[in-house]
PDB file of C-alpha atoms in Angstrom:
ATOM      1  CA  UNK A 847     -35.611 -51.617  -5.064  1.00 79.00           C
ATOM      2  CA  UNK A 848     -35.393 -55.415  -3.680  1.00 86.00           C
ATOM      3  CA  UNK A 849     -33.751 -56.115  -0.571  1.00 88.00           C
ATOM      4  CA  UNK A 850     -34.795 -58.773   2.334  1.00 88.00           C
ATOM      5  CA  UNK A 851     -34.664 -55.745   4.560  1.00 86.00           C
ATOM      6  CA  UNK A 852     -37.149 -53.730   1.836  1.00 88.00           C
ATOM      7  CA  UNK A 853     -41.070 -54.720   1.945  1.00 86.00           C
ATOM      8  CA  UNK A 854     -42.871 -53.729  -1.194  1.00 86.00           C
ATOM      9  CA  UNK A 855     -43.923 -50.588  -0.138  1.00 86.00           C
ATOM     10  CA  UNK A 856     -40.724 -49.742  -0.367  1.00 86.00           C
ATOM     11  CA  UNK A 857     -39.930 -49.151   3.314  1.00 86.00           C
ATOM     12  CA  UNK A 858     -37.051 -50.696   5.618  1.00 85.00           C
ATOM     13  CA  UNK A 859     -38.467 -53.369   7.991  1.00 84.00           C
ATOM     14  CA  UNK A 860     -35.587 -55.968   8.135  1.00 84.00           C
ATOM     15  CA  UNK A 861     -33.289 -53.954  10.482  1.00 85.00           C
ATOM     16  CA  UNK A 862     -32.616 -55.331  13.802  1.00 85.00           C
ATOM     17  CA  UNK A 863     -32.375 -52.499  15.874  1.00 82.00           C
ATOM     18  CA  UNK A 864     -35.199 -51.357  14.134  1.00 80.00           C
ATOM     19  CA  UNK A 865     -37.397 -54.453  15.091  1.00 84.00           C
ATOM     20  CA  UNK A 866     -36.188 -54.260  18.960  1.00 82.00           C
ATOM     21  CA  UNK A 867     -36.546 -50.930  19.629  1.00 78.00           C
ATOM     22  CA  UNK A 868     -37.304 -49.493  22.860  1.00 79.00           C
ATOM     23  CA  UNK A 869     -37.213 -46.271  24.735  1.00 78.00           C
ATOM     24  CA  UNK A 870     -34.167 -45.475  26.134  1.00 77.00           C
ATOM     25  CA  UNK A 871     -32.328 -49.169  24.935  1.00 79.00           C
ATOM     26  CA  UNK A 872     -31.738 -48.117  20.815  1.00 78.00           C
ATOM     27  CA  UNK A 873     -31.257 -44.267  19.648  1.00 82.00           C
ATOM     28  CA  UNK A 874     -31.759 -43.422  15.765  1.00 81.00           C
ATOM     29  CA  UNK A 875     -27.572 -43.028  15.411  1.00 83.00           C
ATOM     30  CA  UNK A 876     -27.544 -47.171  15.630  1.00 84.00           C
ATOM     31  CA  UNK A 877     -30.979 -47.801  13.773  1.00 84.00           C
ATOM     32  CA  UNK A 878     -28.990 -45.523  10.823  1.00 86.00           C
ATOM     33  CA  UNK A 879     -25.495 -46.703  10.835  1.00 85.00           C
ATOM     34  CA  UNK A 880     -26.930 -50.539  10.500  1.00 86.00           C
ATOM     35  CA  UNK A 881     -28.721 -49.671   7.683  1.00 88.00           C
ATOM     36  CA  UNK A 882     -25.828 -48.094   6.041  1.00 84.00           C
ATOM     37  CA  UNK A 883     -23.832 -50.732   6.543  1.00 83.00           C
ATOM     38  CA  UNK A 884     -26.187 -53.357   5.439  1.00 85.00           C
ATOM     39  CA  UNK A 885     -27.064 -51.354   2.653  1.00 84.00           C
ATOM     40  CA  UNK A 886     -23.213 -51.066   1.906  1.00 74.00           C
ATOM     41  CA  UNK A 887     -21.923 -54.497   2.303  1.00 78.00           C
ATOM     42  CA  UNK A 888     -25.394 -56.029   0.405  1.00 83.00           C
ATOM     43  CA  UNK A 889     -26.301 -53.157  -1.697  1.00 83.00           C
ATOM     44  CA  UNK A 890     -30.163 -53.251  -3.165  1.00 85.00           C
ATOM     45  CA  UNK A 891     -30.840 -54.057  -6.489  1.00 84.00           C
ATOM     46  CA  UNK A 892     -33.572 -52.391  -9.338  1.00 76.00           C
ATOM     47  CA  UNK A 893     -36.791 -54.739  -9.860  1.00 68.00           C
ATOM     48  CA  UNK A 894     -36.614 -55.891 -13.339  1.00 58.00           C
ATOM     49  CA  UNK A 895     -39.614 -54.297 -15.348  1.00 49.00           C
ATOM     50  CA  UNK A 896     -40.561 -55.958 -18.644  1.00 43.00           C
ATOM     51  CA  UNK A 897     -40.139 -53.436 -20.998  1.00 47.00           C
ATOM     52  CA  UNK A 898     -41.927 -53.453 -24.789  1.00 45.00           C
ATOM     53  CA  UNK A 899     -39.609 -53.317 -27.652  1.00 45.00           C
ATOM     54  CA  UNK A 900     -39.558 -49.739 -29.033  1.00 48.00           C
ATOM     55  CA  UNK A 901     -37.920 -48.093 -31.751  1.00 54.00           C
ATOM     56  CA  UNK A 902     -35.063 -46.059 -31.276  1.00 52.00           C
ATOM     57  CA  UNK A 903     -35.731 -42.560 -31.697  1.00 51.00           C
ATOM     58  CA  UNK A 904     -35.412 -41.407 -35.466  1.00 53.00           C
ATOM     59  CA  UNK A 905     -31.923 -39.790 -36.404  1.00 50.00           C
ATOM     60  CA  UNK A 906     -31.701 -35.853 -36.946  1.00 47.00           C
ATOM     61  CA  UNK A 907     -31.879 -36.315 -40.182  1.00 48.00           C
ATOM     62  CA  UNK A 908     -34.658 -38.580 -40.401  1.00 52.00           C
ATOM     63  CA  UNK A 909     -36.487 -35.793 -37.821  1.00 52.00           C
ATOM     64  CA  UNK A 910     -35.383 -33.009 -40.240  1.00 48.00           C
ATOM     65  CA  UNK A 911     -37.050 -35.343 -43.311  1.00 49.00           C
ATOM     66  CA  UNK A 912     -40.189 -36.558 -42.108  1.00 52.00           C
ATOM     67  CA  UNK A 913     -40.793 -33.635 -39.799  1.00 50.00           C
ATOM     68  CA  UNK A 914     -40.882 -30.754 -42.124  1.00 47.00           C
ATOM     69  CA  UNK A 915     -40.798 -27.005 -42.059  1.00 53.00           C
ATOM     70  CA  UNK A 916     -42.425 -27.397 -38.501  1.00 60.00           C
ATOM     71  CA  UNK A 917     -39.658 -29.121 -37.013  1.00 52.00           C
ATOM     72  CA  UNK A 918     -37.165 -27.187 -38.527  1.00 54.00           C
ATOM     73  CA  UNK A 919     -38.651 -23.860 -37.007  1.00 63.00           C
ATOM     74  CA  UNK A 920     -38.974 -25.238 -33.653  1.00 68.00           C
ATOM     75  CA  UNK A 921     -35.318 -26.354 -33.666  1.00 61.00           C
ATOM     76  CA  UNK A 922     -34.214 -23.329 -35.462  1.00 62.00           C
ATOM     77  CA  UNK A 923     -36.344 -21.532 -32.310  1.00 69.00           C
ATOM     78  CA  UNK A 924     -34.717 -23.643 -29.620  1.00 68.00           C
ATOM     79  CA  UNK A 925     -30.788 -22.778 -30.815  1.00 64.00           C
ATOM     80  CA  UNK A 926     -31.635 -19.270 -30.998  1.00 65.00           C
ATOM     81  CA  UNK A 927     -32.432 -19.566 -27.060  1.00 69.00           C
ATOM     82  CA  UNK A 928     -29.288 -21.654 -26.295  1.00 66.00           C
ATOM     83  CA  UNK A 929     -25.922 -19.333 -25.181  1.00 69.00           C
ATOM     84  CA  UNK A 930     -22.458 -19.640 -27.159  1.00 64.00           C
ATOM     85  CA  UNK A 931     -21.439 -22.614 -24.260  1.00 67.00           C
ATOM     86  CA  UNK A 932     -24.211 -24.505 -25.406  1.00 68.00           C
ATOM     87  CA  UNK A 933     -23.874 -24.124 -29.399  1.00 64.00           C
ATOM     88  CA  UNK A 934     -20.235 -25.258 -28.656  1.00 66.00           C
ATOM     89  CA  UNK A 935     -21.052 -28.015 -26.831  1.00 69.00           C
ATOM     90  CA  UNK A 936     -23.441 -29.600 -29.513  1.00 64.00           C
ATOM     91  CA  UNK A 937     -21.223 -28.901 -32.172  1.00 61.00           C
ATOM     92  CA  UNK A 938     -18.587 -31.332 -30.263  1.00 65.00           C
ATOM     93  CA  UNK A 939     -21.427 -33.958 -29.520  1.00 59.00           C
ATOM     94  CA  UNK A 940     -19.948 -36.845 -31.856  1.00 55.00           C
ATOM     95  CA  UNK A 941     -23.010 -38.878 -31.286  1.00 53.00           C
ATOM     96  CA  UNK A 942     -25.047 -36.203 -33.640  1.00 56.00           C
ATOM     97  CA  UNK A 943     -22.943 -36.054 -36.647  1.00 58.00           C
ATOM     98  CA  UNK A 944     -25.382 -34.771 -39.093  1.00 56.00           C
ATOM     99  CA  UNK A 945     -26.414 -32.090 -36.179  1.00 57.00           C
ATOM    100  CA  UNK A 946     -22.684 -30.808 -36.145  1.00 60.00           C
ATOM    101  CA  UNK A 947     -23.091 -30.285 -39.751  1.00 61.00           C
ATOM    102  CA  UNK A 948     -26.133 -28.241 -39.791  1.00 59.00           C
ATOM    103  CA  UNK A 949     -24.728 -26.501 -36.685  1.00 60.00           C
ATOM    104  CA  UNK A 950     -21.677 -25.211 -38.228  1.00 62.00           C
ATOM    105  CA  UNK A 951     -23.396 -24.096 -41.393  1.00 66.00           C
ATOM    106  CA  UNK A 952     -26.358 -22.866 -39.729  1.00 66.00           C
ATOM    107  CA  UNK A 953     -26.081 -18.415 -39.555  1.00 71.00           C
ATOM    108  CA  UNK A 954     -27.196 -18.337 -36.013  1.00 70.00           C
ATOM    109  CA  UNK A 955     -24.388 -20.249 -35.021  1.00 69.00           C
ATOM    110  CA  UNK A 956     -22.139 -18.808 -37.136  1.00 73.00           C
ATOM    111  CA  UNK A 957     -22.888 -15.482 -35.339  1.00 79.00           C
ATOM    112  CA  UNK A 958     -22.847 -16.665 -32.164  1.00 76.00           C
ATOM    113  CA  UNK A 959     -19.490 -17.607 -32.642  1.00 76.00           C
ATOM    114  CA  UNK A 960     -18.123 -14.915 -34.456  1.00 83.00           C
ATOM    115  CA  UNK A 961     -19.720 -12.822 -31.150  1.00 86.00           C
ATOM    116  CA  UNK A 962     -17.225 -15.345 -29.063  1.00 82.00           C
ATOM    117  CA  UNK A 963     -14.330 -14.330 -31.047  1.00 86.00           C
ATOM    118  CA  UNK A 964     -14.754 -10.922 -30.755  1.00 90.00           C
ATOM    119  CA  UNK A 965     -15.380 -10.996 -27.401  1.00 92.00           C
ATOM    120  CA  UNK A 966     -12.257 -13.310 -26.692  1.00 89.00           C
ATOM    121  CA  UNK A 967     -10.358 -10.869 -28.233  1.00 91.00           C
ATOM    122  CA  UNK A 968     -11.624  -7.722 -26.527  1.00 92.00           C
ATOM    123  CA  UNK A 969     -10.617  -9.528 -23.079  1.00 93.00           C
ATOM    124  CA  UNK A 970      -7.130 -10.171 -24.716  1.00 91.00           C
ATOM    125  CA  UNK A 971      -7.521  -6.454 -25.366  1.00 92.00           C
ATOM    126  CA  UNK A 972      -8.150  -5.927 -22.097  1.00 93.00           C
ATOM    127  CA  UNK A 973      -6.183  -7.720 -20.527  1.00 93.00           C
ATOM    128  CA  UNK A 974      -2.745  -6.376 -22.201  1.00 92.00           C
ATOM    129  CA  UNK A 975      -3.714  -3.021 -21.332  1.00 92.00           C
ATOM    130  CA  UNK A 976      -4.564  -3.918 -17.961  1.00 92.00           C
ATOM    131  CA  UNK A 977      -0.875  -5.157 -17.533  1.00 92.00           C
ATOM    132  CA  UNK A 978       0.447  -2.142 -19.361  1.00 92.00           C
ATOM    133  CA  UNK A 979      -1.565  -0.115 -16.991  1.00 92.00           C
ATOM    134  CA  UNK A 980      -0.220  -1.788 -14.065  1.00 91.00           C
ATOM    135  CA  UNK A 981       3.729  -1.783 -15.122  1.00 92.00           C
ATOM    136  CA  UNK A 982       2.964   1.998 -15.582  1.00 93.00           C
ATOM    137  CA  UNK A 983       1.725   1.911 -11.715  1.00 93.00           C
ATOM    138  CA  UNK A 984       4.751   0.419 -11.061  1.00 93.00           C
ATOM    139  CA  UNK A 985       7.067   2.131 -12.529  1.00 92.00           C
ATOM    140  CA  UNK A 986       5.529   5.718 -11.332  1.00 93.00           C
ATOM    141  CA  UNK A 987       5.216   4.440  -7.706  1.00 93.00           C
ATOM    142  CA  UNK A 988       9.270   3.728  -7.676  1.00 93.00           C
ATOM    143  CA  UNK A 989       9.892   6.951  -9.327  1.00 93.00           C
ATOM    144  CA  UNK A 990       7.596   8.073  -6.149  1.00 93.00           C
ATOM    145  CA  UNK A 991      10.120   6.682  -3.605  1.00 93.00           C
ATOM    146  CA  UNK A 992      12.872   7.595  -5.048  1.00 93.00           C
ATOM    147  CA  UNK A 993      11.819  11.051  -5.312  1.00 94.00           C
ATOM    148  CA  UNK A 994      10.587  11.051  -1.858  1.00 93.00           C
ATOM    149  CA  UNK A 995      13.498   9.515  -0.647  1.00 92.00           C
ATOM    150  CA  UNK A 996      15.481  12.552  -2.337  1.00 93.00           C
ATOM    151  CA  UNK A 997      12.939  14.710  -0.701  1.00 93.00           C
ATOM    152  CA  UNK A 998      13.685  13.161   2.867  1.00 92.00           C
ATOM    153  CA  UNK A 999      17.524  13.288   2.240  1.00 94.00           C
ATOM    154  CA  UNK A1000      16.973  17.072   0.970  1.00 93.00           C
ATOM    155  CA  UNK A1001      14.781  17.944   3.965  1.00 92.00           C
ATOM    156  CA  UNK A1002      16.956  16.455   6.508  1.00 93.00           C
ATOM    157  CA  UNK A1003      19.884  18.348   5.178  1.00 93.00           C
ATOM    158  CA  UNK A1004      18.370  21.514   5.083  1.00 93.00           C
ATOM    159  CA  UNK A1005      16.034  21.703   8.587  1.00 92.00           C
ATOM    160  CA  UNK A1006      20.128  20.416   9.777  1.00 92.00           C
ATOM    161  CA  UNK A1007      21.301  23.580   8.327  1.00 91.00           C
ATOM    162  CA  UNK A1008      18.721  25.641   9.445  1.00 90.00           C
ATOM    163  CA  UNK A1009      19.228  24.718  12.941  1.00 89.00           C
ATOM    164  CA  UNK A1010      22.973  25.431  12.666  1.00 90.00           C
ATOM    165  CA  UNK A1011      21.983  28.603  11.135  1.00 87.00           C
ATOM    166  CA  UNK A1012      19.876  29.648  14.068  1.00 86.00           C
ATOM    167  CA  UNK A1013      22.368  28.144  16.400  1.00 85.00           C
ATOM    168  CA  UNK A1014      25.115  30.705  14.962  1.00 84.00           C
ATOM    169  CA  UNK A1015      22.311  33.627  14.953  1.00 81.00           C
ATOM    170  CA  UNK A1016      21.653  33.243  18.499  1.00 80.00           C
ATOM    171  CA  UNK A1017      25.109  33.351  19.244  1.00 79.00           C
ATOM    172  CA  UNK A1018      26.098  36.080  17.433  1.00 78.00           C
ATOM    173  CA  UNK A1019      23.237  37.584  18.141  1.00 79.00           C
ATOM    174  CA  UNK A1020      23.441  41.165  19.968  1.00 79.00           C
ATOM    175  CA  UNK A1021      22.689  39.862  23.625  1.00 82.00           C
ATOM    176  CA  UNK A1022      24.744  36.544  23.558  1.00 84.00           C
ATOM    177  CA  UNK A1023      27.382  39.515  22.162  1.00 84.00           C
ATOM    178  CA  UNK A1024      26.916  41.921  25.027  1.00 85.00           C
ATOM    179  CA  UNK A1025      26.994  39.105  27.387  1.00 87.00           C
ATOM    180  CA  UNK A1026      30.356  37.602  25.960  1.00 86.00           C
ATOM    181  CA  UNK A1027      31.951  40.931  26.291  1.00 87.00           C
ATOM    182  CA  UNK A1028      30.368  41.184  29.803  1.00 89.00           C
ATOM    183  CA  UNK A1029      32.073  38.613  30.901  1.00 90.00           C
ATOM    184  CA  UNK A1030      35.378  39.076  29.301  1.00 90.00           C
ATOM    185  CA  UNK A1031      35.838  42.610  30.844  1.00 89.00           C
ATOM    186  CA  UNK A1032      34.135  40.816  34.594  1.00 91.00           C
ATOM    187  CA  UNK A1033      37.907  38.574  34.190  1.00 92.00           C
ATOM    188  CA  UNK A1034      40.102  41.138  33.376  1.00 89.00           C
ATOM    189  CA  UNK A1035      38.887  42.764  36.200  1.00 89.00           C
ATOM    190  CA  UNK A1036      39.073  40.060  38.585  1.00 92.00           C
ATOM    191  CA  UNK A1037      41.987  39.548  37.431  1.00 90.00           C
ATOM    192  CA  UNK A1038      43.631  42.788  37.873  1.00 90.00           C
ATOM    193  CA  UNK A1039      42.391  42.379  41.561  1.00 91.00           C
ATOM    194  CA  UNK A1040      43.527  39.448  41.841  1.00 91.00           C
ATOM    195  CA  UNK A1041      46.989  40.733  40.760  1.00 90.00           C
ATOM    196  CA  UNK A1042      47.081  43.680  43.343  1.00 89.00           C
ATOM    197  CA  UNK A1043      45.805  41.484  46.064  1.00 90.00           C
ATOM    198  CA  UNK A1044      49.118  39.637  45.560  1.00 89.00           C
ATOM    199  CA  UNK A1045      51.803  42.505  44.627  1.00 88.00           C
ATOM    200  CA  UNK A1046      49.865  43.633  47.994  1.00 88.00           C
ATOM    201  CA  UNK A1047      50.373  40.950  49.539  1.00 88.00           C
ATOM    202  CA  UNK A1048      54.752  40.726  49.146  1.00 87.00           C
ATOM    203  CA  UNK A1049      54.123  37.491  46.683  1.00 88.00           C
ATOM    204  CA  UNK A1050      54.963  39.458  43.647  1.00 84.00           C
ATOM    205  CA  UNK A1051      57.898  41.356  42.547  1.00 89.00           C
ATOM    206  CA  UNK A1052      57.542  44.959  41.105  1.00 89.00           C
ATOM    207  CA  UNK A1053      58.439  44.256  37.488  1.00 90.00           C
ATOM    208  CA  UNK A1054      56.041  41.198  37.036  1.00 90.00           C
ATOM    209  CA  UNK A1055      52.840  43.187  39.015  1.00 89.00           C
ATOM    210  CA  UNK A1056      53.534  45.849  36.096  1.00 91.00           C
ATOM    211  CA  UNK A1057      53.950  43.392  33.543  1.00 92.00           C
ATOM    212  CA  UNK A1058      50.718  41.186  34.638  1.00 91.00           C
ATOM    213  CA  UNK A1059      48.628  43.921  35.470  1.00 90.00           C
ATOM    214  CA  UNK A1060      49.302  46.356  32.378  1.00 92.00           C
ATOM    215  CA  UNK A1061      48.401  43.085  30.434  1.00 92.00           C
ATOM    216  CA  UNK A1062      44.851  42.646  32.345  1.00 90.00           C
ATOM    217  CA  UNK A1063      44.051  46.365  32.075  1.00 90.00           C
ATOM    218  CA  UNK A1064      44.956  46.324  28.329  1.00 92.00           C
ATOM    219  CA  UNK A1065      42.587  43.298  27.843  1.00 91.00           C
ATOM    220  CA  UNK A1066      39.845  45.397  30.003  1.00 91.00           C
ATOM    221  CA  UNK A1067      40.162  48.137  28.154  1.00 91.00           C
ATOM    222  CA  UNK A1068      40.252  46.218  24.814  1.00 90.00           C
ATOM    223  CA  UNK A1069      36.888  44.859  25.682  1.00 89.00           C
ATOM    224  CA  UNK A1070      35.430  48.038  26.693  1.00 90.00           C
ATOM    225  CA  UNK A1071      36.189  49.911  24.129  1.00 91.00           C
ATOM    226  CA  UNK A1072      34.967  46.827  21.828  1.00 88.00           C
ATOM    227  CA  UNK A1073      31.568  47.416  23.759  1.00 87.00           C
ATOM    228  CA  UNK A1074      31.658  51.171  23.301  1.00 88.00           C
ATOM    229  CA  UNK A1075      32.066  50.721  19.719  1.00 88.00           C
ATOM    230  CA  UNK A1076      29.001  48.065  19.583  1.00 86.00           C
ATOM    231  CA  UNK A1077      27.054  50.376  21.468  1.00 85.00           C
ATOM    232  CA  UNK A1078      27.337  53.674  18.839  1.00 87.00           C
ATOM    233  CA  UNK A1079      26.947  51.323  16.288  1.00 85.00           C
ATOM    234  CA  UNK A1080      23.547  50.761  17.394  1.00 83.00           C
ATOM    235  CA  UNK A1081      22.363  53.556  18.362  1.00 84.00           C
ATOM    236  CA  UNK A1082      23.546  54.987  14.944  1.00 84.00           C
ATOM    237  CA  UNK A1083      21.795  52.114  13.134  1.00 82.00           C
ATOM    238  CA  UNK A1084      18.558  53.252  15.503  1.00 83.00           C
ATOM    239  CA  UNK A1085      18.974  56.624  14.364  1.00 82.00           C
ATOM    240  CA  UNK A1086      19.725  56.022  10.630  1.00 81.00           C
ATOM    241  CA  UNK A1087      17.983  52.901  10.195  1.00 76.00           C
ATOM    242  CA  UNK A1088      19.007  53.594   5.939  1.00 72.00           C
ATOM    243  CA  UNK A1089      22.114  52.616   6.590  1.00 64.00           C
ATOM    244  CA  UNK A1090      23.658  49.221   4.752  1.00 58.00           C
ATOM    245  CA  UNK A1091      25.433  47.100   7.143  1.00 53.00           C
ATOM    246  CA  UNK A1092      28.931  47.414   7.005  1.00 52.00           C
ATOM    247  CA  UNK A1093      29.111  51.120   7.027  1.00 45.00           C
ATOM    248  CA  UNK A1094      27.822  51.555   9.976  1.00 45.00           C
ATOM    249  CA  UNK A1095      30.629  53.158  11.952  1.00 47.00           C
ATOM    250  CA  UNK A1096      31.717  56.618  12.778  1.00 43.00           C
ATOM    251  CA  UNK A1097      33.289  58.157   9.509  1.00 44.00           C
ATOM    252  CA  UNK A1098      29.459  56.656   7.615  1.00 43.00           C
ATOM    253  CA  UNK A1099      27.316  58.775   9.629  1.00 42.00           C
ATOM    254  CA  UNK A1100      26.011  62.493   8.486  1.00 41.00           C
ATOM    255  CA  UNK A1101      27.808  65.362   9.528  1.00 39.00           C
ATOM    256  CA  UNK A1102      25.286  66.422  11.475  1.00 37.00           C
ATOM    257  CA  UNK A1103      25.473  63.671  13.932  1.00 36.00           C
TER     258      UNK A1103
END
């Protein structure tokens, strides 16, 4: 390279940093960037080298002529090493016309691309089924939440009326029974008391303390013998445990009973 800055030895001795340095005055980021910008704004030139006239190198099919079987071996050994990218390439190098001839009639070639077109349309292949693969995904993972979302709709519905279900079990149940009755026949009695307590008392006439207080005795006595009945009814289902429910009662049960 020539440059006022280059000596012939090829190294930089022209910069002026370079020529004043001194410890601690010039660090190597200036010495650099002034050479980079010397170099950009007066770029260095190649030394011109006399050069013999040569021939140009001989033509492929000059090679292929003067050469011999030798040649043609060697060449024949070299494509069989090259990969399909390679072949392809040469055989679109316009600058060796008579070598994209012999290319495209020569068998290894020929195979090599034939292996391409197979191979481009395996990944075609491939590739559709790979789609129609993953439209089938698709199409069985919406089926998937729809069904689920039935499922959740379904499962909702039914836990709903399972807890209703329980909910009307426990109430009806034998002890939330007893305990209703309990209570009815605890008012009717309180309020049969209550109703003497205020015939007693000269705030209520004779015909309405009959009237009032053969009502809360007949509702006492309603729920007692309501009780009564529950009562044989279990002990007969105890006893007779055969029995369907329903028939249950008094005229159902054995003679003997």
């Amino acid at each position: 390279m020539q440059h006022p800055w280059i000596d012939e030895a090829q190294f930089v001795i022209g910069c002026t940093s370079l020529l004043n340095w001194a410890p601690g005055k010039t660090t190597l980021t200036e010495i650099v960037s002034e050479i980079v910008e010397e170099f950009f704004l007066n770029p260095p030139t190649r030394q011109q080298q006399v050069r013999a006239h040569t021939r140009p190198p001989p033509s492929f099919a000059e090679t292929m002529r003067t050469s011999g079987n030798s040649a043609m071996d060697e060449l024949l050994a070299e494509l069989r090493e090259l990969p399909p990218s390679e072949l392809e390439r040469l055989s679109m190098d316009e600058t060796h016309v008579e070598l994209q001839k012999y290319l495209h009639k020569h068998p290894t070639f020929q195979q090599k691309q034939s292996q391409r077109s197979n191979l481009q349309t395996e990944v075609e292949g491939l590739t559709q089924a790979r789609q129609s693969h993953q439209d089938a995904l698709s199409a069985k993972r919406k089926e998937y939440l729809e069904a689920y979302h039935s499922y959740k709709i379904l499962h909702e519905t039914v836990t709903e009326k399972g807890r209703l279900q329980q909910s009307r079990a426990q109430e009806n149940s034998p002890e939330a029974v007893h305990a209703r009755l309990s209570g009815l026949a605890d008012a009717a009695e309180n309020q049969s008391e209550d109703i003497l307590q205020q015939f007693q008392g000269k705030q209520m006439d004779m015909q309405s303390f009959i009237n009032q207080y053969r009502q809360s005795r007949l509702e006492f006595h309603r729920v007692a013998i309501l009780q009564e009945r529950i009562k044989a009814s279990e002990q007969l289902q105890q006893r007779f445990p055969d029995l369907r429910p329903g028939r249950n009662d008094l005229r159902s049960a054995p003679s003997q009973w």
